[in-house]
Amino acid sequence: MGKKSMQGEEAGFLDTYGFPLWLYPVTCIMIVLFAICTEWDASATDIVTSTQSDAGFTIHERTVVKTTMDSPIMTYAMYMDATAMCVLGFGFLYAFSKYYVWGGVGFNFFICGFCFLWVPVCQCLVKSMFEGHFETTKINLETMVSSNYVTAAVLISFGAFYGFVSPTQLVVISILEPFVMLVNEHIVFHIIHVQDAGGSMVTHMFGAYFGVALVFGLGVKSKHLPGKQRNTTYFSDMGAMIGTIVLWLFWPSFNAALLYNDVTIQGRVIGNTYLAISASCVTAFATTTLIHRGKMEMIEIQNATLAGGVIIGTICTFLIDPWVAVLIGGIGGVISTMGYGYLHPFFESLGFTDSAGVQMLHGIPGLLGALFAALATLADNTNYMYSYHTQWHTSEECDRNRGQQFGYHLAAIMISLAISMITGLITGLLIKMPCVPYVEREDMLIDHDFWHIHDKHHDPRGGKRKERSVVVENNSAETKA
């Protein structure tokens, strides 16, 4: 944490209680805003009829609505798939660090719970800001699924600053990023009129570069981090591999979840994603073996095998041949694996620290996926407009030829990159404020300052350190080794 928690010194009051001191007021404000900005969708409320009895009493009778394959409740299965990706998939994927397993899984869980509540409020505020009139967010399964997409962007960013921020800083990030992500999404979908069903651009690319820019603004350099604290273990990597498998299984649902009103497009998205992510799994194994001279690197298998789901995200609604989906996914697996093998160390040598390498799984494949979709619009206008008009955001008023739509698509990519990097950098600077407890360089990627861990010998900093002030009271006899 802060300077006073270092090397056996007792943690200061803000270092010890900063997280609840920030989180309780923020939660109270969020509840008030939730009451103002949200309401139940009319289809989710009871249908009640009132009649007068012969005796003059009013009788209220509730109408029972039976579930059918066409009813909204059937989208709950895909909502659960998307939620499982956020909570289980990303959670276990972030269990790779030797000394930050609890932080990776636990703080991932916290981000999910916080953002699932905060995103509907942000949706109301952003929509009201752009449309000029106040309109509440209707709470239904569509809202819950879209909250998963925004939360996923924050979780992707978390991978970049994984182990570098305090819980209090994480609260500030979880407040700011969903809002700016939704602003960017509104600009792309409703002003530029470019669609992105699987979120290659507005979720994956945005989240990755927001996180990388945040770390840059925070001033964390890989050369200043103790090397042993960035290590993994045989068992922590195995836990992360479980997260990879969960993500791999549910990715087709994630890309297709919001397209429940169009079975044709939804089936196409599932098929394209299934083919692409299978191809990236194959090419990732082949490429890592090539790079490392006959052996496989676990971090590349954990991440690059998923790149097909990222890179196909924008183009997955297009009516492309099956072999094209396989080709795109295979390219994603190769590019992501080579990124971890060559680009990741290079970028860190330039001062761009990326704790979990999210730029290689989400940033670059997301950017390439958006570019592939742009090229597809340039190659075949009819194909693009067919998928364009049958997605959940329609834009019939846009009369563009394929060259114009290609240009707008490139503009959407550039704007998304600019907004993500600028706001990420500003957020990194903001969370360095004196009122926000921070993490010292030598304390990064370590669970011990934030979790009550009974195994004191597991602390890589060595010595019998005094714990945070609450623990110091019960262990006053402990001294610095």
Short mmCIF file of C-alpha atoms in Angstrom, two decimals, residues 59-433:
data_model
loop_
_atom_site.label_atom_id
_atom_site.label_comp_id
_atom_site.label_asym_id
_atom_site.label_seq_id
_atom_site.Cartn_x
_atom_site.Cartn_y
_atom_site.Cartn_z
CA ILE A 59 -60.53 -7.86 -6.68
CA HIS A 60 -56.98 -7.80 -8.08
CA GLU A 61 -56.14 -10.78 -10.25
CA ARG A 62 -52.67 -11.54 -11.60
CA THR A 63 -52.41 -12.93 -15.13
CA VAL A 64 -50.06 -15.89 -15.47
CA VAL A 65 -47.80 -15.60 -18.55
CA LYS A 66 -46.47 -18.97 -19.67
CA THR A 67 -42.90 -19.35 -20.89
CA THR A 68 -42.44 -20.19 -24.57
CA MET A 69 -39.42 -20.46 -26.85
CA ASP A 70 -40.17 -16.92 -28.03
CA SER A 71 -40.36 -15.33 -24.57
CA PRO A 72 -37.47 -13.18 -23.29
CA ILE A 73 -36.73 -15.54 -20.41
CA MET A 74 -35.25 -17.98 -22.93
CA THR A 75 -32.32 -15.57 -23.39
CA TYR A 76 -31.31 -16.34 -19.80
CA ALA A 77 -29.19 -19.26 -21.00
CA MET A 78 -26.97 -17.00 -23.09
CA TYR A 79 -26.95 -14.40 -20.33
CA MET A 80 -25.57 -17.08 -17.99
CA ASP A 81 -22.93 -18.06 -20.56
CA ALA A 82 -21.78 -14.44 -20.84
CA THR A 83 -21.80 -14.03 -17.05
CA ALA A 84 -19.84 -17.26 -16.60
CA MET A 85 -17.21 -15.86 -18.96
CA CYS A 86 -16.86 -12.71 -16.84
CA VAL A 87 -16.94 -14.31 -13.39
CA LEU A 88 -15.43 -17.75 -13.94
CA GLY A 89 -13.51 -17.38 -17.20
CA PHE A 90 -11.69 -14.14 -16.53
CA GLY A 91 -11.51 -14.96 -12.83
CA PHE A 92 -9.56 -18.18 -13.23
CA LEU A 93 -7.57 -16.78 -16.14
CA TYR A 94 -6.24 -14.17 -13.70
CA ALA A 95 -5.09 -16.85 -11.25
CA PHE A 96 -1.76 -17.21 -13.06
CA SER A 97 0.45 -15.16 -10.72
CA LYS A 98 2.49 -16.91 -8.03
CA TYR A 99 1.72 -14.37 -5.29
CA TYR A 100 -1.45 -12.68 -6.58
CA VAL A 101 -3.90 -15.55 -7.06
CA TRP A 102 -6.42 -14.30 -4.52
CA GLY A 103 -6.17 -10.78 -5.88
CA GLY A 104 -6.68 -11.95 -9.45
CA VAL A 105 -9.77 -14.04 -8.71
CA GLY A 106 -11.17 -11.89 -5.89
CA PHE A 107 -10.86 -8.45 -7.47
CA ASN A 108 -12.19 -9.85 -10.76
CA PHE A 109 -15.26 -10.95 -8.78
CA PHE A 110 -15.57 -7.50 -7.20
CA ILE A 111 -15.41 -5.76 -10.60
CA CYS A 112 -18.24 -7.99 -11.86
CA GLY A 113 -20.52 -7.26 -8.91
CA PHE A 114 -19.84 -3.51 -8.98
CA CYS A 115 -20.12 -3.04 -12.75
CA PHE A 116 -23.26 -5.17 -13.11
CA LEU A 117 -24.98 -2.53 -10.93
CA TRP A 118 -23.19 0.56 -12.22
CA VAL A 119 -23.56 -0.05 -15.97
CA PRO A 120 -27.39 0.39 -16.13
CA VAL A 121 -26.94 3.77 -14.42
CA CYS A 122 -24.25 4.75 -16.92
CA GLN A 123 -26.47 3.62 -19.81
CA CYS A 124 -29.19 6.01 -18.63
CA LEU A 125 -26.76 8.90 -18.18
CA VAL A 126 -25.02 8.42 -21.55
CA LYS A 127 -28.26 8.03 -23.48
CA SER A 128 -29.76 11.09 -21.81
CA MET A 129 -26.60 13.08 -22.52
CA PHE A 130 -26.64 12.31 -26.25
CA GLU A 131 -30.40 12.40 -26.86
CA GLY A 132 -31.09 15.53 -24.83
CA HIS A 133 -33.88 14.11 -22.66
CA PHE A 134 -33.96 11.88 -19.61
CA GLU A 135 -34.94 8.27 -20.13
CA THR A 136 -34.56 5.52 -17.57
CA THR A 137 -32.84 2.22 -18.29
CA LYS A 138 -35.32 -0.66 -18.45
CA ILE A 139 -34.04 -3.58 -16.39
CA ASN A 140 -34.46 -6.79 -18.40
CA LEU A 141 -32.31 -9.60 -19.71
CA GLU A 142 -31.04 -7.48 -22.60
CA THR A 143 -29.78 -4.88 -20.12
CA MET A 144 -28.15 -7.61 -18.05
CA VAL A 145 -26.39 -9.05 -21.11
CA SER A 146 -25.19 -5.63 -22.28
CA SER A 147 -23.85 -5.03 -18.76
CA ASN A 148 -21.72 -8.12 -19.24
CA TYR A 149 -20.19 -6.63 -22.39
CA VAL A 150 -19.21 -3.42 -20.62
CA THR A 151 -17.97 -5.32 -17.57
CA ALA A 152 -15.84 -7.47 -19.87
CA ALA A 153 -14.05 -4.32 -21.08
CA VAL A 154 -13.19 -3.41 -17.48
CA LEU A 155 -11.99 -6.96 -16.81
CA ILE A 156 -9.78 -6.80 -19.90
CA SER A 157 -8.29 -3.53 -18.63
CA PHE A 158 -7.78 -5.18 -15.24
CA GLY A 159 -5.43 -7.60 -16.96
CA ALA A 160 -3.16 -4.70 -17.95
CA PHE A 161 -2.91 -3.24 -14.42
CA TYR A 162 -3.26 -6.62 -12.70
CA GLY A 163 -1.47 -6.42 -9.35
CA PHE A 164 -0.52 -2.75 -9.77
CA VAL A 165 -3.48 -0.99 -8.10
CA SER A 166 -5.07 -0.93 -4.66
CA PRO A 167 -8.74 -1.89 -4.11
CA THR A 168 -9.58 1.80 -3.68
CA GLN A 169 -8.00 2.65 -7.03
CA LEU A 170 -10.01 -0.20 -8.50
CA VAL A 171 -13.24 1.46 -7.31
CA VAL A 172 -12.32 4.69 -9.12
CA ILE A 173 -11.47 2.78 -12.30
CA SER A 174 -14.75 0.81 -12.14
CA ILE A 175 -16.67 4.09 -11.91
CA LEU A 176 -14.96 5.85 -14.81
CA GLU A 177 -14.29 3.18 -17.42
CA PRO A 178 -17.87 1.91 -17.96
CA PHE A 179 -19.04 5.48 -18.54
CA VAL A 180 -16.40 6.35 -21.16
CA MET A 181 -16.76 2.93 -22.76
CA LEU A 182 -20.50 3.53 -23.22
CA VAL A 183 -19.81 7.02 -24.61
CA ASN A 184 -17.50 5.45 -27.21
CA GLU A 185 -20.04 2.72 -27.95
CA HIS A 186 -22.79 5.29 -28.55
CA ILE A 187 -20.55 7.26 -30.91
CA VAL A 188 -19.64 4.14 -32.90
CA PHE A 189 -23.14 2.61 -33.05
CA HIS A 190 -25.44 5.62 -33.26
CA ILE A 191 -23.39 8.47 -34.75
CA ILE A 192 -20.87 6.75 -37.04
CA HIS A 193 -23.27 3.82 -37.61
CA VAL A 194 -20.75 0.96 -37.49
CA GLN A 195 -21.80 -2.30 -35.86
CA ASP A 196 -19.70 -4.59 -33.67
CA ALA A 197 -21.76 -7.56 -32.44
CA GLY A 198 -18.92 -9.43 -30.73
CA GLY A 199 -17.14 -6.33 -29.49
CA SER A 200 -13.79 -6.72 -31.26
CA MET A 201 -13.49 -2.95 -31.35
CA VAL A 202 -15.72 -1.47 -28.64
CA THR A 203 -15.05 -4.12 -25.97
CA HIS A 204 -11.75 -5.95 -26.56
CA MET A 205 -9.67 -3.29 -28.28
CA PHE A 206 -11.09 -0.51 -26.10
CA GLY A 207 -10.51 -2.40 -22.85
CA ALA A 208 -6.97 -3.42 -23.75
CA TYR A 209 -5.71 0.03 -24.73
CA PHE A 210 -7.56 1.75 -21.89
CA GLY A 211 -5.68 -0.55 -19.50
CA VAL A 212 -2.28 -0.14 -21.15
CA ALA A 213 -2.68 3.66 -21.18
CA LEU A 214 -3.76 3.62 -17.53
CA VAL A 215 -0.61 1.75 -16.52
CA PHE A 216 1.46 4.26 -18.48
CA GLY A 217 -0.26 7.13 -16.67
CA LEU A 218 0.28 5.35 -13.37
CA GLY A 219 3.99 5.29 -14.15
CA VAL A 220 4.58 1.56 -13.65
CA LYS A 221 7.59 0.24 -15.55
CA SER A 222 8.44 -3.43 -15.79
CA LYS A 223 12.10 -2.73 -15.01
CA HIS A 224 11.09 -1.39 -11.57
CA LEU A 225 9.13 -4.53 -10.61
CA PRO A 226 10.85 -7.34 -8.68
CA GLY A 227 11.21 -10.17 -11.18
CA LYS A 228 10.22 -12.96 -8.81
CA GLN A 229 6.85 -11.32 -8.17
CA ARG A 230 5.93 -11.70 -11.83
CA ASN A 231 6.59 -15.44 -11.77
CA THR A 232 3.98 -18.14 -12.14
CA THR A 233 3.91 -21.67 -10.78
CA TYR A 234 2.93 -25.03 -12.19
CA PHE A 235 -0.33 -24.98 -10.21
CA SER A 236 -1.23 -21.30 -10.73
CA ASP A 237 -0.85 -21.79 -14.48
CA MET A 238 -3.09 -24.84 -14.25
CA GLY A 239 -5.76 -22.73 -12.53
CA ALA A 240 -5.47 -20.11 -15.26
CA MET A 241 -5.89 -22.83 -17.87
CA ILE A 242 -9.28 -23.65 -16.36
CA GLY A 243 -10.27 -20.04 -17.03
CA THR A 244 -9.11 -20.40 -20.63
CA ILE A 245 -11.30 -23.47 -21.13
CA VAL A 246 -14.36 -21.74 -19.64
CA LEU A 247 -13.85 -18.74 -21.92
CA TRP A 248 -13.28 -20.97 -24.95
CA LEU A 249 -16.48 -22.92 -24.31
CA PHE A 250 -18.78 -19.92 -23.86
CA TRP A 251 -17.33 -17.47 -26.40
CA PRO A 252 -19.92 -18.21 -29.15
CA SER A 253 -22.69 -17.30 -26.70
CA PHE A 254 -20.87 -14.10 -25.72
CA ASN A 255 -20.68 -12.93 -29.34
CA ALA A 256 -24.31 -13.85 -30.08
CA ALA A 257 -26.10 -13.04 -26.81
CA LEU A 258 -27.58 -9.68 -27.85
CA LEU A 259 -28.93 -10.99 -31.16
CA TYR A 260 -31.77 -13.04 -29.63
CA ASN A 261 -34.40 -11.25 -31.77
CA ASP A 262 -32.88 -12.60 -35.01
CA VAL A 263 -32.37 -16.35 -34.99
CA THR A 264 -30.74 -16.37 -38.43
CA ILE A 265 -28.03 -13.88 -37.50
CA GLN A 266 -27.57 -15.41 -34.06
CA GLY A 267 -26.99 -18.86 -35.56
CA ARG A 268 -24.52 -17.38 -38.03
CA VAL A 269 -22.61 -15.65 -35.21
CA ILE A 270 -22.42 -18.84 -33.18
CA GLY A 271 -21.17 -20.81 -36.18
CA ASN A 272 -18.56 -18.27 -37.23
CA THR A 273 -17.26 -17.91 -33.67
CA TYR A 274 -17.18 -21.68 -33.15
CA LEU A 275 -15.06 -22.13 -36.29
CA ALA A 276 -12.76 -19.18 -35.60
CA ILE A 277 -11.98 -20.03 -31.98
CA SER A 278 -11.37 -23.68 -32.88
CA ALA A 279 -8.88 -22.55 -35.53
CA SER A 280 -7.05 -20.22 -33.13
CA CYS A 281 -6.70 -23.11 -30.69
CA VAL A 282 -4.96 -25.20 -33.36
CA THR A 283 -2.67 -22.47 -34.71
CA ALA A 284 -1.71 -21.28 -31.21
CA PHE A 285 -0.38 -24.74 -30.34
CA ALA A 286 1.50 -24.94 -33.63
CA THR A 287 3.00 -21.44 -33.36
CA THR A 288 4.15 -21.68 -29.75
CA THR A 289 5.95 -24.92 -30.55
CA LEU A 290 7.65 -23.24 -33.50
CA ILE A 291 8.72 -20.17 -31.50
CA HIS A 292 10.09 -22.12 -28.55
CA ARG A 293 11.87 -24.83 -30.54
CA GLY A 294 9.66 -27.81 -29.90
CA LYS A 295 8.20 -26.81 -26.53
CA MET A 296 5.00 -24.98 -25.63
CA GLU A 297 4.72 -21.83 -23.52
CA MET A 298 1.74 -21.99 -21.14
CA ILE A 299 0.95 -18.25 -21.16
CA GLU A 300 0.61 -18.39 -24.94
CA ILE A 301 -1.71 -21.42 -24.77
CA GLN A 302 -3.78 -19.75 -22.04
CA ASN A 303 -4.40 -16.68 -24.16
CA ALA A 304 -3.71 -17.11 -27.87
CA THR A 305 -6.08 -20.08 -28.13
CA LEU A 306 -8.89 -17.57 -27.46
CA ALA A 307 -7.83 -15.02 -30.07
CA GLY A 308 -10.22 -16.43 -32.67
CA GLY A 309 -13.20 -15.37 -30.56
CA VAL A 310 -11.81 -11.83 -30.37
CA ILE A 311 -10.79 -11.37 -33.99
CA ILE A 312 -14.09 -12.71 -35.42
CA GLY A 313 -16.20 -10.42 -33.19
CA THR A 314 -16.96 -7.62 -35.64
CA ILE A 315 -17.28 -9.74 -38.77
CA CYS A 316 -19.15 -12.65 -37.14
CA THR A 317 -22.53 -11.32 -38.33
CA PHE A 318 -21.40 -11.31 -41.96
CA LEU A 319 -22.44 -14.04 -44.38
CA ILE A 320 -18.91 -15.34 -44.93
CA ASP A 321 -17.95 -18.83 -46.08
CA PRO A 322 -16.98 -21.28 -43.31
CA TRP A 323 -13.38 -21.46 -44.53
CA VAL A 324 -13.09 -17.66 -44.15
CA ALA A 325 -14.05 -17.90 -40.47
CA VAL A 326 -11.46 -20.65 -40.02
CA LEU A 327 -8.81 -18.56 -41.79
CA ILE A 328 -9.53 -15.45 -39.71
CA GLY A 329 -9.46 -17.42 -36.47
CA GLY A 330 -6.25 -19.17 -37.46
CA ILE A 331 -4.60 -15.82 -38.21
CA GLY A 332 -5.71 -14.61 -34.79
CA GLY A 333 -4.03 -17.58 -33.09
CA VAL A 334 -0.76 -17.02 -34.95
CA ILE A 335 -0.66 -13.25 -34.39
CA SER A 336 -1.53 -13.52 -30.70
CA THR A 337 1.07 -16.23 -30.04
CA MET A 338 3.80 -14.31 -31.84
CA GLY A 339 2.73 -11.21 -29.94
CA TYR A 340 3.35 -12.92 -26.61
CA GLY A 341 6.60 -14.37 -27.86
CA TYR A 342 8.11 -11.25 -29.46
CA LEU A 343 5.99 -8.06 -29.18
CA HIS A 344 5.16 -8.24 -25.47
CA PRO A 345 8.82 -8.12 -24.31
CA PHE A 346 9.55 -5.44 -26.90
CA PHE A 347 6.71 -3.16 -25.75
CA GLU A 348 7.71 -3.58 -22.13
CA SER A 349 11.27 -2.60 -23.01
CA LEU A 350 9.81 0.64 -24.41
CA GLY A 351 8.05 1.34 -21.10
CA PHE A 352 4.54 0.07 -21.93
CA THR A 353 3.86 -2.38 -19.09
CA ASP A 354 1.06 -4.91 -19.59
CA SER A 355 0.79 -7.25 -16.62
CA ALA A 356 -1.25 -10.03 -18.23
CA GLY A 357 -0.44 -9.21 -21.86
CA VAL A 358 -4.00 -8.16 -22.74
CA GLN A 359 -2.76 -6.24 -25.76
CA MET A 360 -1.74 -9.54 -27.35
CA LEU A 361 -5.08 -11.30 -26.75
CA HIS A 362 -7.57 -8.43 -26.91
CA GLY A 363 -5.86 -5.31 -28.27
CA ILE A 364 -4.15 -6.43 -31.48
CA PRO A 365 -6.65 -9.21 -32.42
CA GLY A 366 -9.51 -6.78 -31.71
CA LEU A 367 -7.92 -4.16 -33.96
CA LEU A 368 -7.33 -6.73 -36.72
CA GLY A 369 -10.90 -8.00 -36.37
CA ALA A 370 -12.25 -4.50 -36.89
CA LEU A 371 -9.97 -4.04 -39.92
CA PHE A 372 -11.12 -7.35 -41.43
CA ALA A 373 -14.73 -6.20 -41.10
CA ALA A 374 -13.85 -2.89 -42.75
CA LEU A 375 -12.23 -4.73 -45.66
CA ALA A 376 -15.30 -6.95 -45.96
CA THR A 377 -17.51 -3.88 -46.37
CA LEU A 378 -15.17 -2.64 -49.09
CA ALA A 379 -15.24 -5.99 -50.88
CA ASP A 380 -18.97 -6.68 -50.79
CA ASN A 381 -21.49 -3.96 -50.03
CA THR A 382 -24.51 -6.25 -50.30
CA ASN A 383 -23.13 -8.70 -47.74
CA TYR A 384 -22.38 -5.93 -45.28
CA MET A 385 -25.70 -4.15 -45.63
CA TYR A 386 -27.56 -7.43 -45.19
CA SER A 387 -25.98 -8.04 -41.81
CA TYR A 388 -25.98 -4.31 -41.07
CA HIS A 389 -29.76 -4.00 -41.33
CA THR A 390 -30.60 -7.16 -39.42
CA GLN A 391 -28.57 -6.44 -36.31
CA TRP A 392 -30.12 -4.99 -33.16
CA HIS A 393 -29.16 -1.43 -34.13
CA THR A 394 -30.67 -0.56 -37.51
CA SER A 395 -29.54 2.34 -39.63
CA GLU A 396 -31.88 2.47 -42.60
CA GLU A 397 -31.37 6.23 -42.84
CA CYS A 398 -27.72 5.67 -43.80
CA ASP A 399 -27.45 5.56 -47.60
CA ARG A 400 -23.76 4.79 -48.08
CA ASN A 401 -21.81 2.98 -50.73
CA ARG A 402 -19.17 0.47 -49.69
CA GLY A 403 -16.30 2.93 -50.02
CA GLN A 404 -18.00 5.39 -47.72
CA GLN A 405 -18.85 2.69 -45.17
CA PHE A 406 -15.21 1.53 -45.27
CA GLY A 407 -14.13 5.06 -44.41
CA TYR A 408 -16.62 5.31 -41.56
CA HIS A 409 -15.41 1.97 -40.26
CA LEU A 410 -11.81 3.21 -40.17
CA ALA A 411 -13.02 6.36 -38.42
CA ALA A 412 -14.73 4.23 -35.76
CA ILE A 413 -11.48 2.34 -35.15
CA MET A 414 -9.44 5.52 -34.80
CA ILE A 415 -11.97 7.18 -32.52
CA SER A 416 -12.19 4.10 -30.30
CA LEU A 417 -8.40 3.96 -30.00
CA ALA A 418 -8.19 7.67 -29.22
CA ILE A 419 -10.93 7.64 -26.58
CA SER A 420 -9.59 4.50 -24.90
CA MET A 421 -6.00 5.74 -24.72
CA ILE A 422 -6.76 9.32 -23.67
CA THR A 423 -9.29 8.37 -20.99
CA GLY A 424 -7.09 5.52 -19.80
CA LEU A 425 -4.13 7.87 -19.42
CA ILE A 426 -6.25 10.43 -17.55
CA THR A 427 -7.62 7.72 -15.24
CA GLY A 428 -4.07 6.54 -14.50
CA LEU A 429 -3.14 10.07 -13.48
CA LEU A 430 -6.30 10.55 -11.39
CA ILE A 431 -5.80 7.44 -9.25
CA LYS A 432 -2.44 8.82 -8.15
CA MET A 433 -4.25 11.46 -6.07
#
